[in-house]
PDB file of N, CA and C and ligand atoms in Angstrom:
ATOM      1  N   UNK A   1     163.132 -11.349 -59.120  1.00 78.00           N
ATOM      2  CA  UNK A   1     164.238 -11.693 -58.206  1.00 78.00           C
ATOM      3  C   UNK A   1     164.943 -10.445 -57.685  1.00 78.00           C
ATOM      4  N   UNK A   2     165.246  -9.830 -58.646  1.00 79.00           N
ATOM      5  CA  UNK A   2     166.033  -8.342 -58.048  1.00 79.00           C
ATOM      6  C   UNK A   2     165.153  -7.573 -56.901  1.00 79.00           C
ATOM      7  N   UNK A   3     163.619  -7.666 -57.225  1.00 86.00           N
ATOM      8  CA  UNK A   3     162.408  -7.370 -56.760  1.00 86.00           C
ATOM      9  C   UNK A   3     162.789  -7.603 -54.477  1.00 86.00           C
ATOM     10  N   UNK A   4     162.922  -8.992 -54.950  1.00 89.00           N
ATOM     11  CA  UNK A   4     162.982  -9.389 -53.875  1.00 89.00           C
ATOM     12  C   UNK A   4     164.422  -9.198 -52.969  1.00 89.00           C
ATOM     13  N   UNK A   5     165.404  -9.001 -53.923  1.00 92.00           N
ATOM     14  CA  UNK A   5     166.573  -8.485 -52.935  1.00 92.00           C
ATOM     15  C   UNK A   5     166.652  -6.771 -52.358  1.00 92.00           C
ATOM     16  N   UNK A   6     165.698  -6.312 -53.456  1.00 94.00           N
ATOM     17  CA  UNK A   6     165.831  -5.009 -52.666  1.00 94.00           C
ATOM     18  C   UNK A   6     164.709  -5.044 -51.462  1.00 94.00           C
ATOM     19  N   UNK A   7     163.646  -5.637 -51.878  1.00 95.00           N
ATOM     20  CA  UNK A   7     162.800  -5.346 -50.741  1.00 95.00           C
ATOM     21  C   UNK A   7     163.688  -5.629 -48.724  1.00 95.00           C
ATOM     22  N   UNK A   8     164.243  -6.557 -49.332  1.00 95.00           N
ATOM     23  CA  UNK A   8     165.404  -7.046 -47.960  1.00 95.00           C
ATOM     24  C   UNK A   8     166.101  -5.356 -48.028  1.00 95.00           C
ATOM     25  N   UNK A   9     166.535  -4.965 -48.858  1.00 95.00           N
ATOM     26  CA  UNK A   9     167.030  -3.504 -48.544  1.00 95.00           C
ATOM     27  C   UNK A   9     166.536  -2.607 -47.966  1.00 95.00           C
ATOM     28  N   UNK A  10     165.062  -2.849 -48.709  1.00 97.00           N
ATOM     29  CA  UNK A  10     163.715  -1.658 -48.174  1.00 97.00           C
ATOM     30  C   UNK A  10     163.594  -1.956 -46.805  1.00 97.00           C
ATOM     31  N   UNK A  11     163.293  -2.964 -46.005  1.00 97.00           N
ATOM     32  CA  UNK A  11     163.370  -3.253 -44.744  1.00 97.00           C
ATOM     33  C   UNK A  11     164.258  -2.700 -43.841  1.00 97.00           C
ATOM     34  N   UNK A  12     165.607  -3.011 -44.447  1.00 97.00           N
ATOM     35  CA  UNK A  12     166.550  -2.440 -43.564  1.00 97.00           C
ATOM     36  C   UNK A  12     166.894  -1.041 -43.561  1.00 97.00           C
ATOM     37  N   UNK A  13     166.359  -0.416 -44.849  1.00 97.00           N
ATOM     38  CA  UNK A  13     166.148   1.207 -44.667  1.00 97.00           C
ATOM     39  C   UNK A  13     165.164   1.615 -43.412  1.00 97.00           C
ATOM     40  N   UNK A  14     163.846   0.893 -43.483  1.00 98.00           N
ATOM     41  CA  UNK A  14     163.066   1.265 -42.480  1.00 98.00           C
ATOM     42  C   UNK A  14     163.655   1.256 -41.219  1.00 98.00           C
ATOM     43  N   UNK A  15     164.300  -0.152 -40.891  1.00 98.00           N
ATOM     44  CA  UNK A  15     164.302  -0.146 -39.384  1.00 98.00           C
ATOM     45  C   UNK A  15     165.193   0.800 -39.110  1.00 98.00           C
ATOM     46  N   UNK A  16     166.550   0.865 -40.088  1.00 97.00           N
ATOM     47  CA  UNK A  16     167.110   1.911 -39.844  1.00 97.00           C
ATOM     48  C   UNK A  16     166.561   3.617 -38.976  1.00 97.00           C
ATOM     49  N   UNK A  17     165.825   3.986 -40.308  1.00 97.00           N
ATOM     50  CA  UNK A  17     164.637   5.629 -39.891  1.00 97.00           C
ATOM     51  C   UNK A  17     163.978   5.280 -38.657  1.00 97.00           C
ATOM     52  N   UNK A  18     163.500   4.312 -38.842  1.00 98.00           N
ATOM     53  CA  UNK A  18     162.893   4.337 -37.462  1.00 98.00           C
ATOM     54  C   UNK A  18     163.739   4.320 -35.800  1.00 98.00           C
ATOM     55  N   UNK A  19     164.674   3.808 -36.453  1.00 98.00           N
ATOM     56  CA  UNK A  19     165.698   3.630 -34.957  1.00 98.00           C
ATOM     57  C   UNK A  19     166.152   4.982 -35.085  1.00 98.00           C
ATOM     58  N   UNK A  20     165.769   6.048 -35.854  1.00 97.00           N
ATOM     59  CA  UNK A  20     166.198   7.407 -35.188  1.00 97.00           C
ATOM     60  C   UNK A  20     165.298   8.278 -35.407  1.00 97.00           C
ATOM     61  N   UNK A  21     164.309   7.840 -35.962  1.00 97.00           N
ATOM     62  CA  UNK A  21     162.923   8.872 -35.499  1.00 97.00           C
ATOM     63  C   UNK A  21     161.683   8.030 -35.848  1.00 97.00           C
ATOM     64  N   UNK A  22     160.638   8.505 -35.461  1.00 96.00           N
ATOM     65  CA  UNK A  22     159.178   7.844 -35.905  1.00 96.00           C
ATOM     66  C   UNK A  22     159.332   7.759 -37.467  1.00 96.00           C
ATOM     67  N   UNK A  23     158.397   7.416 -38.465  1.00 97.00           N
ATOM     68  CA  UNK A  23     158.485   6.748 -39.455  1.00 97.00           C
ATOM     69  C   UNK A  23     156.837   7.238 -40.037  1.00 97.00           C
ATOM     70  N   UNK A  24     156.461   7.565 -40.859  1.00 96.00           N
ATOM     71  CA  UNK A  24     155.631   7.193 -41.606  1.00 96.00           C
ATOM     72  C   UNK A  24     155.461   6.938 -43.041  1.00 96.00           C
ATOM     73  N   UNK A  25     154.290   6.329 -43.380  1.00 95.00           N
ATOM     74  CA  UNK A  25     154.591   5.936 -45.169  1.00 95.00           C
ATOM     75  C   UNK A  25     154.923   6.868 -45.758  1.00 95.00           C
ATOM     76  N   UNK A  26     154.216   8.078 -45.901  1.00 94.00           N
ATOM     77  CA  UNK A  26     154.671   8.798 -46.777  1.00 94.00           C
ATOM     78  C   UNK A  26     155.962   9.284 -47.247  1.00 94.00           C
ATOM     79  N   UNK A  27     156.741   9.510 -45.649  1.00 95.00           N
ATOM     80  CA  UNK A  27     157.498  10.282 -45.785  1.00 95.00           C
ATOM     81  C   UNK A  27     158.876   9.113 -45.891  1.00 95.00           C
ATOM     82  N   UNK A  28     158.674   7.923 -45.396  1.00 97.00           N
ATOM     83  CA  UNK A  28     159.469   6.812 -46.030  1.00 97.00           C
ATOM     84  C   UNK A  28     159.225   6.543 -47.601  1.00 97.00           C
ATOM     85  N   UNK A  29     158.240   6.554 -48.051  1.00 97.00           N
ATOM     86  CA  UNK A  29     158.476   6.533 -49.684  1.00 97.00           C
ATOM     87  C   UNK A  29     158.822   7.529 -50.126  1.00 97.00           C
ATOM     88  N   UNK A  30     159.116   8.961 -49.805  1.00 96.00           N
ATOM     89  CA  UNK A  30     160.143   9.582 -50.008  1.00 96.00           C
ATOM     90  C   UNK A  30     161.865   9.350 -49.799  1.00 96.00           C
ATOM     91  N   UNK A  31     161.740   8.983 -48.965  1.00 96.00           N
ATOM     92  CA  UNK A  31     163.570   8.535 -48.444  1.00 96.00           C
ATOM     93  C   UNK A  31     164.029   7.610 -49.417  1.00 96.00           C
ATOM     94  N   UNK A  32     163.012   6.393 -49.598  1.00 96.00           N
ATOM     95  CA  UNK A  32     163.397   5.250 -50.302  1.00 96.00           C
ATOM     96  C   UNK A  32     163.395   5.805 -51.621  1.00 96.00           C
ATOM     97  N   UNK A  33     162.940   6.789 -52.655  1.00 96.00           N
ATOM     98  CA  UNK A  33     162.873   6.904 -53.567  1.00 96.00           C
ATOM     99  C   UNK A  33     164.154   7.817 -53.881  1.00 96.00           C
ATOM    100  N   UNK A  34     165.170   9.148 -52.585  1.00 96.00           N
ATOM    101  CA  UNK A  34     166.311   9.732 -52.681  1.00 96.00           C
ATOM    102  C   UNK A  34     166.892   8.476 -53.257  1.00 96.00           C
ATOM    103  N   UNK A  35     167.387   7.645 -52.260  1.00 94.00           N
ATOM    104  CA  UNK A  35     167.604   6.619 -52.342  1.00 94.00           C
ATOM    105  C   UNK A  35     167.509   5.204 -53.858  1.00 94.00           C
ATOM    106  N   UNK A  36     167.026   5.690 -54.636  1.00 94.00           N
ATOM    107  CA  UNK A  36     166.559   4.825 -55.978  1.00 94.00           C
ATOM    108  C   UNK A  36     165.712   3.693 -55.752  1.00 94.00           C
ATOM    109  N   UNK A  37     164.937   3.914 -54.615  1.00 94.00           N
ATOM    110  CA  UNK A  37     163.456   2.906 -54.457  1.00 94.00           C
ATOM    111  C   UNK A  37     162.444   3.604 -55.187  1.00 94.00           C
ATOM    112  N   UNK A  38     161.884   2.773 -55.859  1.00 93.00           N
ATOM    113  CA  UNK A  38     160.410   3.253 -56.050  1.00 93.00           C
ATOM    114  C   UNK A  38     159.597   2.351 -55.884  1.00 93.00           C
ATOM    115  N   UNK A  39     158.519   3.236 -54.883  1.00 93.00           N
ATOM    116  CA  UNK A  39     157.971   1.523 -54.013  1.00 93.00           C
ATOM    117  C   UNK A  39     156.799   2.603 -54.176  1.00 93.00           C
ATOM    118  N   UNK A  40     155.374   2.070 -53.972  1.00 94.00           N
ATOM    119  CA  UNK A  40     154.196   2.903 -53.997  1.00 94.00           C
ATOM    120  C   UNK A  40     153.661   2.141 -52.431  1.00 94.00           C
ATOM    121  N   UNK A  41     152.422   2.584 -51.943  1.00 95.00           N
ATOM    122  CA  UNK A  41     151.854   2.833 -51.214  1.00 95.00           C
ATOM    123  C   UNK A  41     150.970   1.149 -50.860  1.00 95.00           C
ATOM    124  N   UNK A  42     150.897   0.531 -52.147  1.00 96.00           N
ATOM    125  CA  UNK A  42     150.406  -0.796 -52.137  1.00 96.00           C
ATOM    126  C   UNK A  42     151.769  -1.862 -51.615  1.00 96.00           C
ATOM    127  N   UNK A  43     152.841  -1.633 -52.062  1.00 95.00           N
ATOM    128  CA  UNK A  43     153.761  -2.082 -51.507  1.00 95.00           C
ATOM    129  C   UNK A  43     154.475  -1.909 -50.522  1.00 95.00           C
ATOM    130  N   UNK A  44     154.452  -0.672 -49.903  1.00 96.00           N
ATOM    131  CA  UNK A  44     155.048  -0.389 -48.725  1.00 96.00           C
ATOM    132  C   UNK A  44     154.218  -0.183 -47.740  1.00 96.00           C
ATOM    133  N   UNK A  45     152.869   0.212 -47.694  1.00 96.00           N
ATOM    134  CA  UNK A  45     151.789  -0.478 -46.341  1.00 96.00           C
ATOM    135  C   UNK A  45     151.898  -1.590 -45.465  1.00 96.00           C
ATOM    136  N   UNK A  46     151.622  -2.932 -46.408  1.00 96.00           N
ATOM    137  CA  UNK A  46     151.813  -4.107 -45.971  1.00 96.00           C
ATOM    138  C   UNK A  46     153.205  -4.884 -45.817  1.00 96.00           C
ATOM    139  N   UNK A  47     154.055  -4.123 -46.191  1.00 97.00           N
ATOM    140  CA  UNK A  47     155.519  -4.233 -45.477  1.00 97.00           C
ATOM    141  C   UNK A  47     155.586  -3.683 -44.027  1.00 97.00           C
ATOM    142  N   UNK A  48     155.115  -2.579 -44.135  1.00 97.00           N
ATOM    143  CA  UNK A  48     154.949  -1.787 -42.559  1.00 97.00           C
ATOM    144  C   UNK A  48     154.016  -2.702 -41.366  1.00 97.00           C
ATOM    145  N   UNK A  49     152.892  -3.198 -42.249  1.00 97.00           N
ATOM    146  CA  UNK A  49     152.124  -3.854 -41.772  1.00 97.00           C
ATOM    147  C   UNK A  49     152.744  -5.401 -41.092  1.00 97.00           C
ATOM    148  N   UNK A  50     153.214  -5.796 -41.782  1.00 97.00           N
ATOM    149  CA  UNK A  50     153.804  -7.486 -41.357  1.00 97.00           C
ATOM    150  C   UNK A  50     155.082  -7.127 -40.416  1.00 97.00           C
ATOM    151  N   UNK A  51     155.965  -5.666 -41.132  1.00 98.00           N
ATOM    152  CA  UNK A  51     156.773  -5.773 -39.544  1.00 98.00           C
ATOM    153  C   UNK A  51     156.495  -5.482 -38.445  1.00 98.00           C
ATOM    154  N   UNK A  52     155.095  -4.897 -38.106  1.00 98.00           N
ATOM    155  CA  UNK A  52     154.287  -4.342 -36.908  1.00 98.00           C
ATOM    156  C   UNK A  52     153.966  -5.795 -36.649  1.00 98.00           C
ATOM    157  N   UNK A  53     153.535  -6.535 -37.559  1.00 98.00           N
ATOM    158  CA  UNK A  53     153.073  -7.959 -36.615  1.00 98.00           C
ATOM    159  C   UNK A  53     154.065  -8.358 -36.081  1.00 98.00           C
ATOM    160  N   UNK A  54     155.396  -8.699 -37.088  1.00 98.00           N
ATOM    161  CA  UNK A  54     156.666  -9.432 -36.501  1.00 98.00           C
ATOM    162  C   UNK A  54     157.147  -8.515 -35.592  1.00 98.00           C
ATOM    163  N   UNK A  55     156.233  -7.735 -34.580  1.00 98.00           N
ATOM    164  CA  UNK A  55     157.007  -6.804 -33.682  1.00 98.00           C
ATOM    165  C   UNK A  55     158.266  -6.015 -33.853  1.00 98.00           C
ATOM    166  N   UNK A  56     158.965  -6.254 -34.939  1.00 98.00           N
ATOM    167  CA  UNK A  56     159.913  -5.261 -35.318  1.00 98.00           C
ATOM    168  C   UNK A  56     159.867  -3.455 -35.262  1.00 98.00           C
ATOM    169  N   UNK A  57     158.209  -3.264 -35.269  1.00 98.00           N
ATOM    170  CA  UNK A  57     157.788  -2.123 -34.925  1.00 98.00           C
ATOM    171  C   UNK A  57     156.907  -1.803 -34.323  1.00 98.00           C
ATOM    172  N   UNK A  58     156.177  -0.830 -33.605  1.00 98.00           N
ATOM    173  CA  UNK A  58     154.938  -0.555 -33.005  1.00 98.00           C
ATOM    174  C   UNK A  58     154.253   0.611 -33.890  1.00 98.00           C
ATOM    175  N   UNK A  59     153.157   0.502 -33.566  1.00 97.00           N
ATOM    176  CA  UNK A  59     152.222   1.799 -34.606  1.00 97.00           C
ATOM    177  C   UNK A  59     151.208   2.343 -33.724  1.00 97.00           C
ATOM    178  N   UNK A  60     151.630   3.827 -34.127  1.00 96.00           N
ATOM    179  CA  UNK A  60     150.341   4.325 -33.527  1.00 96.00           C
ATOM    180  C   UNK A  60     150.149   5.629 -34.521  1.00 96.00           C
ATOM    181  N   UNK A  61     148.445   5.548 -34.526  1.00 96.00           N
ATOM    182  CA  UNK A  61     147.801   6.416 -35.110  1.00 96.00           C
ATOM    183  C   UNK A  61     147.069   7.514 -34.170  1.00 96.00           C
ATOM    184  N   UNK A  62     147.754   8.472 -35.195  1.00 94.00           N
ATOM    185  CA  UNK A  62     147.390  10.004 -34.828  1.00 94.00           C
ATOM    186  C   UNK A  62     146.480  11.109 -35.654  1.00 94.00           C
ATOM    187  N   UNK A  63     145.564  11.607 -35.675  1.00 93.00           N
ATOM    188  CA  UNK A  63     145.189  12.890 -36.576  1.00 93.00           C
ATOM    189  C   UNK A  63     146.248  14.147 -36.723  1.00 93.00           C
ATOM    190  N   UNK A  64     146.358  14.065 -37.833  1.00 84.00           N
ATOM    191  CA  UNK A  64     147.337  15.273 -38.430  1.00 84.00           C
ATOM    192  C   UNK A  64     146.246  15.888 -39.373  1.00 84.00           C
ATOM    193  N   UNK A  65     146.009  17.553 -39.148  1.00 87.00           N
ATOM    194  CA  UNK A  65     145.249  18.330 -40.411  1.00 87.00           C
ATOM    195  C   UNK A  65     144.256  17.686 -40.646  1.00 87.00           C
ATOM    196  N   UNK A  66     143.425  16.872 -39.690  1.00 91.00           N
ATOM    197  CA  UNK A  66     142.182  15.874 -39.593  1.00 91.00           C
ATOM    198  C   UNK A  66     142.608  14.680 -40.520  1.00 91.00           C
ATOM    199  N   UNK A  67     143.660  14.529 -40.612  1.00 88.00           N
ATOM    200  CA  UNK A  67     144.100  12.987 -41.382  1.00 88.00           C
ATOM    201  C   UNK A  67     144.199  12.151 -40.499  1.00 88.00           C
ATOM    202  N   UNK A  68     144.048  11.169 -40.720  1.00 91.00           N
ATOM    203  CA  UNK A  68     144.230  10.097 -39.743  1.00 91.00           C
ATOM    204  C   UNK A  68     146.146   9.355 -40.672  1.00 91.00           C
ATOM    205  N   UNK A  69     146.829   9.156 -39.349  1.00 92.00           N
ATOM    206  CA  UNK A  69     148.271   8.841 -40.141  1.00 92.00           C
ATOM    207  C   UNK A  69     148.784   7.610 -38.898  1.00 92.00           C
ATOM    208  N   UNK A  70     149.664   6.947 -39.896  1.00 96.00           N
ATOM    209  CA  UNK A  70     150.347   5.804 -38.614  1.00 96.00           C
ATOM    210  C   UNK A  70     151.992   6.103 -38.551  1.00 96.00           C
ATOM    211  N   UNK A  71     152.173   6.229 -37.414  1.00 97.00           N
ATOM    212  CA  UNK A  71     153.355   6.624 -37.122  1.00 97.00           C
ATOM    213  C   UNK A  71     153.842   5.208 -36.830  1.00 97.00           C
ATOM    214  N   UNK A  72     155.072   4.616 -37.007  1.00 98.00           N
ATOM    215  CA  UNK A  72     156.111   3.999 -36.390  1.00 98.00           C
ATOM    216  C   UNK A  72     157.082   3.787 -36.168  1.00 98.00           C
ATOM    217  N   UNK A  73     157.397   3.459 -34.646  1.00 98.00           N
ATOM    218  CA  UNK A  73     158.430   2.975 -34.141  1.00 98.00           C
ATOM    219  C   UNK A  73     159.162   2.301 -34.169  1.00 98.00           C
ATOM    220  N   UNK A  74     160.518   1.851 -33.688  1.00 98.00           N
ATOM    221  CA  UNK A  74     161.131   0.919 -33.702  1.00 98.00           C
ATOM    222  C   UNK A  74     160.756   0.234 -32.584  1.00 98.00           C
ATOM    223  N   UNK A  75     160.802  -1.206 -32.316  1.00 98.00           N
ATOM    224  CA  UNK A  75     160.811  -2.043 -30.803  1.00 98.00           C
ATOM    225  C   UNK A  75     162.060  -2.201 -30.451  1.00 98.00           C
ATOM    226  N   UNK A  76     162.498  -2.798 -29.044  1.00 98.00           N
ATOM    227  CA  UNK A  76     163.186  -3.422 -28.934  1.00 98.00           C
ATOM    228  C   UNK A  76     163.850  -4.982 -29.856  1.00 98.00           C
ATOM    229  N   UNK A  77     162.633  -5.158 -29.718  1.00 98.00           N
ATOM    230  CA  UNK A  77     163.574  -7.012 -30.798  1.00 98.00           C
ATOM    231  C   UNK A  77     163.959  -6.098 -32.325  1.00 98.00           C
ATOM    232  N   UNK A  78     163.018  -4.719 -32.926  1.00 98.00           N
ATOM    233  CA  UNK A  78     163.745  -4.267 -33.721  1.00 98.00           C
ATOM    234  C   UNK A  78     165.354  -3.575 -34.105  1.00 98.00           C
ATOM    235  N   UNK A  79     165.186  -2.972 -33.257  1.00 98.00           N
ATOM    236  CA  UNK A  79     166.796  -2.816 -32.589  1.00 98.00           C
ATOM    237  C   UNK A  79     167.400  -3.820 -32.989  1.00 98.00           C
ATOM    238  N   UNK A  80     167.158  -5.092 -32.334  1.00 98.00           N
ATOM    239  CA  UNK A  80     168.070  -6.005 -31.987  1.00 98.00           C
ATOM    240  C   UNK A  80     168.680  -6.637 -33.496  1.00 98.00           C
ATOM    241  N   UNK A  81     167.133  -6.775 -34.124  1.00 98.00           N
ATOM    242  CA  UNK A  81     167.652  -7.096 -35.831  1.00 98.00           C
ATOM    243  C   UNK A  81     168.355  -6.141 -36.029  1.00 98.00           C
ATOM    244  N   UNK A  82     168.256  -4.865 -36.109  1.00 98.00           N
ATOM    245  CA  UNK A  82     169.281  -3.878 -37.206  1.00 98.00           C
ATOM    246  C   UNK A  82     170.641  -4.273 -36.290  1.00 98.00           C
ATOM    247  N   UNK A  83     170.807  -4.304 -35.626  1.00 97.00           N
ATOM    248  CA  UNK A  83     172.122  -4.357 -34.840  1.00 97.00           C
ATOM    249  C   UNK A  83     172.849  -5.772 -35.707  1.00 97.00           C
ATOM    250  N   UNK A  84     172.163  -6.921 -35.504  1.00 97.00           N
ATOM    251  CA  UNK A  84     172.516  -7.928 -35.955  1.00 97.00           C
ATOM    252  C   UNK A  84     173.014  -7.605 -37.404  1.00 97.00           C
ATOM    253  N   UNK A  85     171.977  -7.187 -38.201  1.00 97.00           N
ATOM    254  CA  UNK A  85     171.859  -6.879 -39.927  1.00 97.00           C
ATOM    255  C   UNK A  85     173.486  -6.200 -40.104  1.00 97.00           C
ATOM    256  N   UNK A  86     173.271  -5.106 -39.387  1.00 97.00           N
ATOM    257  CA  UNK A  86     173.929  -4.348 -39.504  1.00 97.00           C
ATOM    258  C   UNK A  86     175.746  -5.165 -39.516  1.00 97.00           C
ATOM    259  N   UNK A  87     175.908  -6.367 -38.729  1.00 96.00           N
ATOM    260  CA  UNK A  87     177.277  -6.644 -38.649  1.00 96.00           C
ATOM    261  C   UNK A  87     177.076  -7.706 -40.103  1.00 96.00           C
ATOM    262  N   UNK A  88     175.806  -8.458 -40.376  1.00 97.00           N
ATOM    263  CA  UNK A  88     175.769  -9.007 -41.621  1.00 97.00           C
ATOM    264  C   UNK A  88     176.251  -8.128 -43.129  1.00 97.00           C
ATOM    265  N   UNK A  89     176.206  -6.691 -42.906  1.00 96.00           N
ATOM    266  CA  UNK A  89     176.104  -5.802 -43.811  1.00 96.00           C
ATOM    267  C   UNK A  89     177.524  -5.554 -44.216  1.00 96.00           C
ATOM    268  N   UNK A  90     178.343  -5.220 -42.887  1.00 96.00           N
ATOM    269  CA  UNK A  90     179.562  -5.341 -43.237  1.00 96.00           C
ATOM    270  C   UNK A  90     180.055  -6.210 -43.835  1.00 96.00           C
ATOM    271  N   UNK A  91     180.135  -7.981 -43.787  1.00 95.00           N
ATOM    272  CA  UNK A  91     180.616  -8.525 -43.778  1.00 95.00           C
ATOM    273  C   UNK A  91     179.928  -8.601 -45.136  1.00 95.00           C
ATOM    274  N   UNK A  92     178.991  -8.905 -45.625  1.00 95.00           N
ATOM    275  CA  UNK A  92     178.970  -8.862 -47.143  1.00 95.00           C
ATOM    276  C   UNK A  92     179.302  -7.340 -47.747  1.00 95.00           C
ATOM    277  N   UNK A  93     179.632  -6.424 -47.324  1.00 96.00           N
ATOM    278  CA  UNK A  93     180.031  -5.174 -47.873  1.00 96.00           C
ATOM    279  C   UNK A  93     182.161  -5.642 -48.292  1.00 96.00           C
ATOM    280  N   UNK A  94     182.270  -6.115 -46.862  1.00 95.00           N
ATOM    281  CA  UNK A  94     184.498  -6.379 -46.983  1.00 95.00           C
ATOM    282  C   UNK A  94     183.758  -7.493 -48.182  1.00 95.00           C
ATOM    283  N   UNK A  95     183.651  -8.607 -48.465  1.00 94.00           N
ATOM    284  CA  UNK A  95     183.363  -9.423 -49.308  1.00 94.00           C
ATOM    285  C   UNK A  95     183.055  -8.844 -50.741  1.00 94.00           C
ATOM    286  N   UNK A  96     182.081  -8.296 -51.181  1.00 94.00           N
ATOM    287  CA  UNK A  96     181.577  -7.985 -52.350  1.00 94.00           C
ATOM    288  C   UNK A  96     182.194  -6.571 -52.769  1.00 94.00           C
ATOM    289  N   UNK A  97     182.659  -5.775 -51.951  1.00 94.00           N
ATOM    290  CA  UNK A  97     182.551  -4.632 -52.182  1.00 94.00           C
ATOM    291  C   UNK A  97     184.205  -4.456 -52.130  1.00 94.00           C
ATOM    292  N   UNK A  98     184.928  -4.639 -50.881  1.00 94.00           N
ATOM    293  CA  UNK A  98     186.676  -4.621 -50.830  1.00 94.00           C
ATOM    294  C   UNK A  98     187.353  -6.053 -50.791  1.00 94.00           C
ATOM    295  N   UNK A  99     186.342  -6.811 -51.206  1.00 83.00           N
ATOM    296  CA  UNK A  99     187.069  -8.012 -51.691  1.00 83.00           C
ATOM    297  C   UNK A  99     188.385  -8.503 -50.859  1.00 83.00           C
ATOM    298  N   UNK A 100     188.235  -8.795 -49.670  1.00 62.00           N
ATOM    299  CA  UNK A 100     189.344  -9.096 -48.562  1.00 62.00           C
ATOM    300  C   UNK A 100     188.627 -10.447 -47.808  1.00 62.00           C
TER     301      UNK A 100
HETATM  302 ZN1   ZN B 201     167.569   5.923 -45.905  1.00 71.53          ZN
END
């Protein structure tokens, strides 16, 4: 259960990074882990993966150092969730957090 409330966190970290720069796994399972995520590579792929379907992001792959890597973006309808999230965030932040 806890499992599953952070992953709702992990999400909104992403769209976050991504709404201010490209994104890739690696360097997002770094952020998330400053952060006190520890998410591996089996779990955070196919997160990346299902929000590229739910259009929340776009992907594109590039060769880096002959690696092949997926960069992503934010979309527009992604935007639009963090924007939304984002006023949900407050409002359970005054609630749980300053109790008003
Ligand atoms: Zn972050």
């Amino acid at each position: 259960m806890i499992r599953n409330l952070e992953l709702a966190f992990i999400k909104l970290h992403i769209l976050y990074h991504a709404n201010i720069e490209e994104i890739f796994g690696v360097g997002m399972m770094e952020e998330l882990e400053r952060h006190g995520y520890t998410i591996g590579p089996g779990t955070l792929y196919p997160i990346l993966a299902k929000m590229e379907k739910g259009r929340l992001l776009s992907c594109e792959a590039r060769t880096v150092n002959r690696k092949q890597r997926k960069y992503y973006h934010i979309t527009v309808a992604g935007g639009s969730v963090l924007n939304e999230m984002k006023h949900k965030i407050m409002e359970l932040y005054k609630e749980i957090i300053v109790k008003q």
